[in-house]
């Protein structure tokens, strides 16, 4: 079976040489030399400062909310993302409040934000879905007007610059997942980029159980450390980023060329780079989506409905308003695999299935 994501394994000998080094040093975790090297190299590669590697993307989101040090507050977020975008808010005992998405970009629509702001609101937490940059300027302006923090979930956007600067450099904090299925990964892992220098210094202590010096615990902390094996994987991946990027770009361009007249493609933010992380296609209705999904499955391709369920329906959020756009897109979207070799077959199956269906509908 061919799945939507395929884990990239970097050069084996290179990885082995890092593992040999770990055996020699005996240093497996606790802010080791490889984590420090990876943080420095990522800062240089992405052109950002104050980047901290953490143990996962979910952890990075929860970590961001912990750093806010607020209680009994609300966070305005998107209903259309991976579940962690919202579960992290709830897990930190904050209340997620949903602003519905735009039907073309699939990102939180800034027009829906302001009416949700009240005395309890402490932050806005959008996600750059499928690596498509949010309306950052508009969101930041709303946050500034109401004195709110902005926490961006940039988990899909490792390859994206917005207005000439890497997307992780926006907001008060931005987080990213380095899960094995992502374009850049550390097996499990993630990172946070923190705008404020003092908060960044504090975050380093929070990440290490609140321990700021030998025999000194200065604040409430957690264990959010990335380990040395994960960092070794990250260092290997970073060396091959241009290869990964080129391969994905080629596949993305192929799909765009073949499919744009048959299905709805995500409308990208013109001020940002095209991300090559995912390839979502949206059909006219759920029935069409389902037929294509079945036809692909029969050929051994497991295309998937991202992001279903729409997050306003989660059992632990109390959302009284229906997020219509999010539910609608979630019901008729498929993310298709983008690895070399599968593209022509997937594109042909989609086109054939739709052509057969639509001809049949016209005839009947
Ligand atoms: C948008 C988004 N946010 C957060 C996460 C959570 O990241 P992790 O799996 O590293 O915990 C993911 C993971 O897929 C994601 O896609």
Short mmCIF file of C-alpha atoms and ligand atoms in Angstrom, two decimals:
data_model
loop_
_atom_site.label_atom_id
_atom_site.label_comp_id
_atom_site.label_asym_id
_atom_site.label_seq_id
_atom_site.Cartn_x
_atom_site.Cartn_y
_atom_site.Cartn_z
CA UNK A 1 0.00 0.00 0.00
CA UNK A 2 1.25 3.48 -0.83
CA UNK A 3 0.52 5.99 1.92
CA UNK A 4 0.28 9.79 1.83
CA UNK A 5 3.54 10.23 3.67
CA UNK A 6 6.75 8.36 3.05
CA UNK A 7 9.50 8.67 5.59
CA UNK A 8 12.75 10.00 4.14
CA UNK A 9 15.81 8.09 5.28
CA UNK A 10 19.02 10.08 4.85
CA UNK A 11 22.40 8.61 3.98
CA UNK A 12 22.95 5.52 6.16
CA UNK A 13 26.75 5.87 6.47
CA UNK A 14 26.45 9.48 7.57
CA UNK A 15 23.89 8.55 10.23
CA UNK A 16 26.11 5.66 11.38
CA UNK A 17 29.06 8.01 11.79
CA UNK A 18 26.98 10.21 14.11
CA UNK A 19 25.86 7.12 16.08
CA UNK A 20 29.52 6.03 16.40
CA UNK A 21 30.28 9.47 17.80
CA UNK A 22 27.44 9.13 20.32
CA UNK A 23 28.88 5.75 21.45
CA UNK A 24 32.29 7.29 21.86
CA UNK A 25 31.11 10.31 23.84
CA UNK A 26 28.47 8.40 25.82
CA UNK A 27 26.31 11.53 25.55
CA UNK A 28 22.72 10.57 24.70
CA UNK A 29 20.64 13.45 26.01
CA UNK A 30 20.55 16.54 28.30
CA UNK A 31 21.27 19.30 25.79
CA UNK A 32 24.13 17.39 24.20
CA UNK A 33 26.55 18.63 21.52
CA UNK A 34 24.43 17.35 18.60
CA UNK A 35 21.27 19.12 19.81
CA UNK A 36 23.29 22.32 20.23
CA UNK A 37 24.81 21.90 16.76
CA UNK A 38 21.40 21.23 15.22
CA UNK A 39 19.85 24.30 16.86
CA UNK A 40 22.67 26.50 15.56
CA UNK A 41 22.50 25.00 12.06
CA UNK A 42 18.72 25.32 11.91
CA UNK A 43 18.92 28.97 12.99
CA UNK A 44 21.44 29.61 10.20
CA UNK A 45 19.57 27.57 7.59
CA UNK A 46 16.22 29.18 8.34
CA UNK A 47 17.56 32.63 9.18
CA UNK A 48 15.81 32.82 12.56
CA UNK A 49 17.04 33.37 16.13
CA UNK A 50 16.01 31.88 19.48
CA UNK A 51 15.17 28.39 18.21
CA UNK A 52 14.88 25.61 20.75
CA UNK A 53 14.54 21.97 19.81
CA UNK A 54 11.88 20.14 21.79
CA UNK A 55 10.58 16.59 22.01
CA UNK A 56 7.68 16.90 19.51
CA UNK A 57 5.47 19.39 17.72
CA UNK A 58 2.67 18.72 20.19
CA UNK A 59 5.10 19.32 23.02
CA UNK A 60 6.21 22.57 21.36
CA UNK A 61 2.60 23.80 21.25
CA UNK A 62 1.98 22.92 24.90
CA UNK A 63 5.32 24.46 25.78
CA UNK A 64 4.28 27.74 24.11
CA UNK A 65 1.07 27.90 26.15
CA UNK A 66 2.96 27.13 29.35
CA UNK A 67 5.28 30.05 28.63
CA UNK A 68 2.27 32.39 28.50
CA UNK A 69 1.66 31.63 32.21
CA UNK A 70 -2.06 32.33 32.06
CA UNK A 71 -5.04 30.59 33.61
CA UNK A 72 -8.71 30.39 32.73
CA UNK A 73 -8.18 32.08 29.37
CA UNK A 74 -9.32 31.54 25.78
CA UNK A 75 -7.24 30.96 22.66
CA UNK A 76 -8.69 31.67 19.21
CA UNK A 77 -7.66 28.90 16.87
CA UNK A 78 -8.52 27.07 13.65
CA UNK A 79 -10.90 24.13 13.34
CA UNK A 80 -9.00 22.82 10.30
CA UNK A 81 -5.64 21.40 11.34
CA UNK A 82 -4.06 18.34 12.91
CA UNK A 83 -5.65 17.58 16.27
CA UNK A 84 -2.60 18.78 18.27
CA UNK A 85 -3.23 22.41 17.30
CA UNK A 86 -6.31 22.26 19.52
CA UNK A 87 -5.54 19.47 21.98
CA UNK A 88 -2.45 21.38 23.15
CA UNK A 89 -4.66 24.32 24.14
CA UNK A 90 -7.08 22.10 26.05
CA UNK A 91 -4.25 20.11 27.65
CA UNK A 92 -2.87 23.34 29.11
CA UNK A 93 -6.30 24.02 30.63
CA UNK A 94 -7.09 26.84 28.22
CA UNK A 95 -10.27 27.06 26.16
CA UNK A 96 -10.06 26.78 22.38
CA UNK A 97 -12.43 29.13 20.55
CA UNK A 98 -12.80 28.61 16.81
CA UNK A 99 -12.53 31.05 13.94
CA UNK A 100 -13.68 29.31 10.76
CA UNK A 101 -11.42 28.96 7.73
CA UNK A 102 -11.43 30.49 4.27
CA UNK A 103 -12.77 27.96 1.76
CA UNK A 104 -10.00 28.59 -0.76
CA UNK A 105 -6.88 28.86 1.39
CA UNK A 106 -8.08 26.48 4.17
CA UNK A 107 -6.46 28.82 6.71
CA UNK A 108 -8.17 30.69 9.54
CA UNK A 109 -10.02 33.61 7.99
CA UNK A 110 -8.91 36.83 9.72
CA UNK A 111 -12.41 38.25 9.18
CA UNK A 112 -13.73 35.73 11.71
CA UNK A 113 -11.35 36.61 14.52
CA UNK A 114 -12.30 39.97 15.98
CA UNK A 115 -15.86 39.19 17.04
CA UNK A 116 -14.51 36.31 19.19
CA UNK A 117 -12.22 38.52 21.27
CA UNK A 118 -13.29 39.21 24.86
CA UNK A 119 -11.71 39.78 28.29
CA UNK A 120 -10.65 36.17 28.51
CA UNK A 121 -8.87 35.99 25.17
CA UNK A 122 -5.11 35.70 25.58
CA UNK A 123 -3.84 34.51 22.20
CA UNK A 124 -4.54 33.77 18.55
CA UNK A 125 -3.21 30.42 17.35
CA UNK A 126 -3.49 29.87 13.58
CA UNK A 127 -1.91 27.09 11.54
CA UNK A 128 -0.25 27.49 8.13
CA UNK A 129 -2.24 24.55 6.78
CA UNK A 130 -0.39 22.36 4.26
CA UNK A 131 2.37 24.97 4.45
CA UNK A 132 0.17 27.73 3.01
CA UNK A 133 1.08 30.94 4.85
CA UNK A 134 -1.75 32.55 6.83
CA UNK A 135 -2.67 36.20 6.38
CA UNK A 136 0.11 37.04 8.80
CA UNK A 137 -0.02 40.84 8.53
CA UNK A 138 -3.76 40.96 9.17
CA UNK A 139 -3.59 38.53 12.07
CA UNK A 140 -0.66 40.31 13.67
CA UNK A 141 -2.46 43.67 13.33
CA UNK A 142 -5.55 42.29 15.12
CA UNK A 143 -3.36 40.85 17.87
CA UNK A 144 -1.54 44.15 18.31
CA UNK A 145 -4.79 46.14 18.48
CA UNK A 146 -6.14 43.88 21.26
CA UNK A 147 -2.83 43.21 23.00
CA UNK A 148 -2.91 39.48 22.31
CA UNK A 149 -0.11 36.99 21.69
CA UNK A 150 0.16 35.11 18.40
CA UNK A 151 1.35 31.50 18.34
CA UNK A 152 1.70 30.06 14.84
CA UNK A 153 1.63 26.35 14.17
CA UNK A 154 4.11 26.11 11.29
CA UNK A 155 4.36 22.31 11.39
CA UNK A 156 3.78 21.98 7.63
CA UNK A 157 5.89 24.94 6.60
CA UNK A 158 9.57 24.02 6.90
CA UNK A 159 10.08 25.15 3.29
CA UNK A 160 8.23 28.47 3.45
CA UNK A 161 9.32 32.10 3.51
CA UNK A 162 6.78 34.89 3.89
CA UNK A 163 7.77 38.30 2.55
CA UNK A 164 11.39 37.24 2.32
CA UNK A 165 11.71 35.90 5.87
CA UNK A 166 11.28 32.33 7.09
CA UNK A 167 7.77 31.78 8.37
CA UNK A 168 9.02 30.55 11.76
CA UNK A 169 10.22 34.10 12.43
CA UNK A 170 6.65 35.45 12.71
CA UNK A 171 4.37 35.77 15.73
CA UNK A 172 5.39 35.94 19.37
CA UNK A 173 6.16 32.27 19.05
CA UNK A 174 6.07 29.83 16.17
CA UNK A 175 6.32 26.08 16.48
CA UNK A 176 7.12 23.26 14.10
CA UNK A 177 6.91 19.47 14.17
CA UNK A 178 9.94 17.38 13.24
CA UNK A 179 7.94 14.14 13.18
CA UNK A 180 9.31 11.38 10.93
CA UNK A 181 6.65 12.04 8.29
CA UNK A 182 7.62 15.69 7.83
CA UNK A 183 9.83 17.18 5.14
CA UNK A 184 12.54 17.72 7.74
CA UNK A 185 12.57 15.35 10.70
CA UNK A 186 14.38 14.20 13.81
CA UNK A 187 12.38 10.91 14.08
CA UNK A 188 10.25 12.49 16.81
CA UNK A 189 10.86 16.11 17.72
CA UNK A 190 9.90 19.69 17.17
CA UNK A 191 11.02 23.23 17.80
CA UNK A 192 9.84 26.60 19.01
CA UNK A 193 11.08 29.99 17.85
CA UNK A 194 10.57 32.75 20.42
CA UNK A 195 10.61 36.43 19.49
CA UNK A 196 11.38 37.84 22.94
CA UNK A 197 14.99 37.27 24.09
CA UNK A 198 14.14 37.16 27.81
CA UNK A 199 11.37 34.62 27.23
CA UNK A 200 13.78 32.51 25.17
CA UNK A 201 16.26 32.43 28.09
CA UNK A 202 13.45 31.42 30.42
CA UNK A 203 12.26 28.72 27.97
CA UNK A 204 15.67 27.04 28.13
CA UNK A 205 15.21 26.61 31.88
CA UNK A 206 11.58 25.47 31.56
CA UNK A 207 12.67 22.83 29.02
CA UNK A 208 15.11 21.45 31.60
CA UNK A 209 12.71 20.80 34.52
CA UNK A 210 13.07 24.40 35.73
CA UNK A 211 16.68 23.70 36.73
CA UNK A 212 18.77 26.83 36.04
CA UNK A 213 22.06 25.78 37.68
CA UNK A 214 23.40 22.80 39.64
CA UNK A 215 21.26 22.38 42.78
CA UNK A 216 18.95 25.21 41.79
CA UNK A 217 15.35 25.00 40.59
CA UNK A 218 14.14 28.50 39.84
CA UNK A 219 10.76 27.81 38.22
CA UNK A 220 8.21 25.18 37.30
CA UNK A 221 9.61 23.19 34.39
CA UNK A 222 9.04 20.14 32.26
CA UNK A 223 11.16 17.62 30.38
CA UNK A 224 10.86 18.66 26.74
CA UNK A 225 14.34 17.75 25.55
CA UNK A 226 15.23 16.41 22.13
CA UNK A 227 17.79 13.58 22.41
CA UNK A 228 21.11 13.14 20.61
CA UNK A 229 19.93 10.33 18.27
CA UNK A 230 17.09 12.52 17.03
CA UNK A 231 19.49 15.45 16.61
CA UNK A 232 21.86 13.19 14.60
CA UNK A 233 18.97 12.35 12.26
CA UNK A 234 18.17 16.07 11.95
CA UNK A 235 21.78 16.91 11.06
CA UNK A 236 21.74 14.23 8.34
CA UNK A 237 18.39 15.47 7.00
CA UNK A 238 19.61 19.06 6.87
CA UNK A 239 22.48 18.03 4.59
CA UNK A 240 19.98 16.53 2.13
CA UNK A 241 17.35 19.24 2.28
CA UNK A 242 18.04 20.50 -1.23
CA UNK A 243 17.54 16.98 -2.68
CA UNK A 244 14.27 16.53 -0.77
CA UNK A 245 13.09 19.97 -1.83
CA UNK A 246 13.89 19.38 -5.52
CA UNK A 247 12.10 16.00 -5.58
CA UNK A 248 8.98 17.35 -3.90
CA UNK A 249 8.93 20.44 -6.11
CA UNK A 250 9.00 18.27 -9.23
CA UNK A 251 6.13 16.10 -8.00
CA UNK A 252 4.12 19.13 -6.85
CA UNK A 253 4.50 20.82 -10.21
CA UNK A 254 3.50 17.64 -12.03
CA UNK A 255 0.29 17.30 -10.01
CA UNK A 256 -0.54 20.99 -10.39
CA UNK A 257 -0.18 20.77 -14.17
CA UNK A 258 -2.22 17.57 -14.47
CA UNK A 259 -4.97 18.21 -11.96
CA UNK A 260 -5.73 21.92 -11.83
CA UNK A 261 -8.57 21.75 -14.36
CA UNK A 262 -10.26 18.77 -12.69
CA UNK A 263 -10.21 19.55 -8.96
CA UNK A 264 -9.97 22.51 -6.60
CA UNK A 265 -6.39 23.19 -5.53
CA UNK A 266 -5.44 25.17 -2.43
CA UNK A 267 -5.17 28.90 -3.16
CA UNK A 268 -1.74 29.93 -2.02
CA UNK A 269 -0.74 33.12 -0.27
CA UNK A 270 0.91 35.27 -2.97
CA UNK A 271 3.31 36.81 -0.44
CA UNK A 272 4.82 33.44 0.45
CA UNK A 273 6.66 30.52 -1.15
CA UNK A 274 4.76 27.53 -2.41
CA UNK A 275 5.20 24.74 0.11
CA UNK A 276 5.87 21.25 -1.22
CA UNK A 277 4.85 19.39 1.93
CA UNK A 278 1.42 18.08 0.91
CA UNK A 279 -0.84 17.93 -2.10
CA UNK A 280 -4.49 18.42 -1.11
CA UNK A 281 -7.23 18.20 -3.74
CA UNK A 282 -10.85 19.17 -3.11
CA UNK A 283 -13.75 17.63 -5.04
CA UNK A 284 -17.20 19.01 -5.80
CA UNK A 285 -18.84 16.91 -3.12
CA UNK A 286 -18.28 14.06 -0.68
CA UNK A 287 -19.57 11.49 -3.16
CA UNK A 288 -16.92 12.42 -5.74
CA UNK A 289 -14.23 12.36 -3.10
CA UNK A 290 -15.36 8.96 -1.92
CA UNK A 291 -15.37 7.47 -5.41
CA UNK A 292 -11.87 8.72 -6.09
CA UNK A 293 -10.65 7.49 -2.71
CA UNK A 294 -12.09 4.02 -3.41
CA UNK A 295 -10.63 3.90 -6.94
CA UNK A 296 -7.20 4.83 -5.58
CA UNK A 297 -7.48 2.35 -2.73
CA UNK A 298 -8.24 -0.44 -5.19
CA UNK A 299 -4.96 0.42 -6.91
CA UNK A 300 -3.06 0.31 -3.64
CA UNK A 301 -2.97 4.06 -2.90
CA UNK A 302 -4.27 5.23 0.47
CA UNK A 303 -5.21 8.89 -0.11
CA UNK A 304 -6.52 10.48 3.08
CA UNK A 305 -9.06 13.02 4.23
CA UNK A 306 -7.06 15.66 6.11
CA UNK A 307 -8.31 17.03 8.53
CA UNK A 308 -11.22 14.98 9.60
CA UNK A 309 -12.87 15.33 12.04
CA UNK A 310 -13.14 19.09 11.93
CA UNK A 311 -11.72 20.15 15.29
CA UNK A 312 -14.86 21.97 16.44
CA UNK A 313 -16.43 18.50 16.80
CA UNK A 314 -13.83 17.11 19.24
CA UNK A 315 -15.42 15.60 22.34
CA UNK A 316 -13.41 17.78 24.73
CA UNK A 317 -14.13 21.17 23.18
CA UNK A 318 -17.36 22.97 23.84
CA UNK A 319 -18.05 24.57 20.50
CA UNK A 320 -21.63 25.74 20.15
CA UNK A 321 -21.10 27.21 16.66
CA UNK A 322 -20.77 24.94 13.62
CA UNK A 323 -17.58 25.62 11.65
CA UNK A 324 -19.24 25.22 8.30
CA UNK A 325 -16.30 25.85 6.00
CA UNK A 326 -14.00 23.57 7.95
CA UNK A 327 -16.54 20.75 8.01
CA UNK A 328 -17.32 21.23 4.34
CA UNK A 329 -13.68 21.10 3.20
CA UNK A 330 -12.95 18.18 5.55
CA UNK A 331 -15.79 16.23 3.91
CA UNK A 332 -14.54 16.51 0.32
CA UNK A 333 -10.76 16.75 0.51
CA UNK A 334 -8.12 14.15 -0.21
CA UNK A 335 -4.42 14.48 0.36
CA UNK A 336 -2.63 12.39 -2.24
CA UNK A 337 0.81 10.79 -1.96
CA UNK A 338 3.61 12.82 -3.48
CA UNK A 339 6.51 10.44 -3.96
CA UNK A 340 8.32 9.88 -7.19
CA UNK A 341 6.81 6.99 -9.11
CA UNK A 342 3.23 7.23 -7.88
CA UNK A 343 2.27 10.61 -9.37
CA UNK A 344 1.27 9.62 -12.91
CA UNK A 345 -0.89 6.70 -11.73
CA UNK A 346 -2.60 8.81 -9.03
CA UNK A 347 -3.27 11.69 -11.41
CA UNK A 348 -4.66 9.35 -14.09
CA UNK A 349 -6.93 7.55 -11.62
CA UNK A 350 -8.33 10.85 -10.35
CA UNK A 351 -8.92 12.18 -13.84
CA UNK A 352 -10.45 8.90 -15.11
CA UNK A 353 -12.74 8.54 -12.11
CA UNK A 354 -13.98 12.12 -12.37
CA UNK A 355 -14.42 11.94 -16.13
CA UNK A 356 -16.44 8.72 -15.87
CA UNK A 357 -18.59 10.13 -13.07
CA UNK A 358 -19.22 13.44 -14.73
CA UNK A 359 -20.01 11.89 -18.13
CA UNK A 360 -22.44 9.53 -16.41
CA UNK A 361 -24.09 12.46 -14.53
CA UNK A 362 -24.47 14.45 -17.75
CA UNK A 363 -25.97 11.48 -19.57
CA UNK A 364 -28.51 10.62 -16.87
C1 LIG B 1 -0.28 21.06 12.05
C2 LIG B 1 0.34 20.14 13.04
N1 LIG B 1 0.52 20.58 14.31
C3 LIG B 1 1.08 19.81 15.24
C4 LIG B 1 1.51 18.52 14.96
C5 LIG B 1 2.07 17.67 16.04
O1 LIG B 1 3.40 17.34 15.82
P1 LIG B 1 4.05 16.02 16.47
O2 LIG B 1 3.52 14.85 15.74
O3 LIG B 1 5.52 16.23 16.25
O4 LIG B 1 3.68 16.02 17.90
C6 LIG B 1 1.37 18.03 13.66
C7 LIG B 1 1.85 16.66 13.36
O5 LIG B 1 1.61 16.05 12.38
C8 LIG B 1 0.76 18.85 12.67
O6 LIG B 1 0.57 18.40 11.42
#
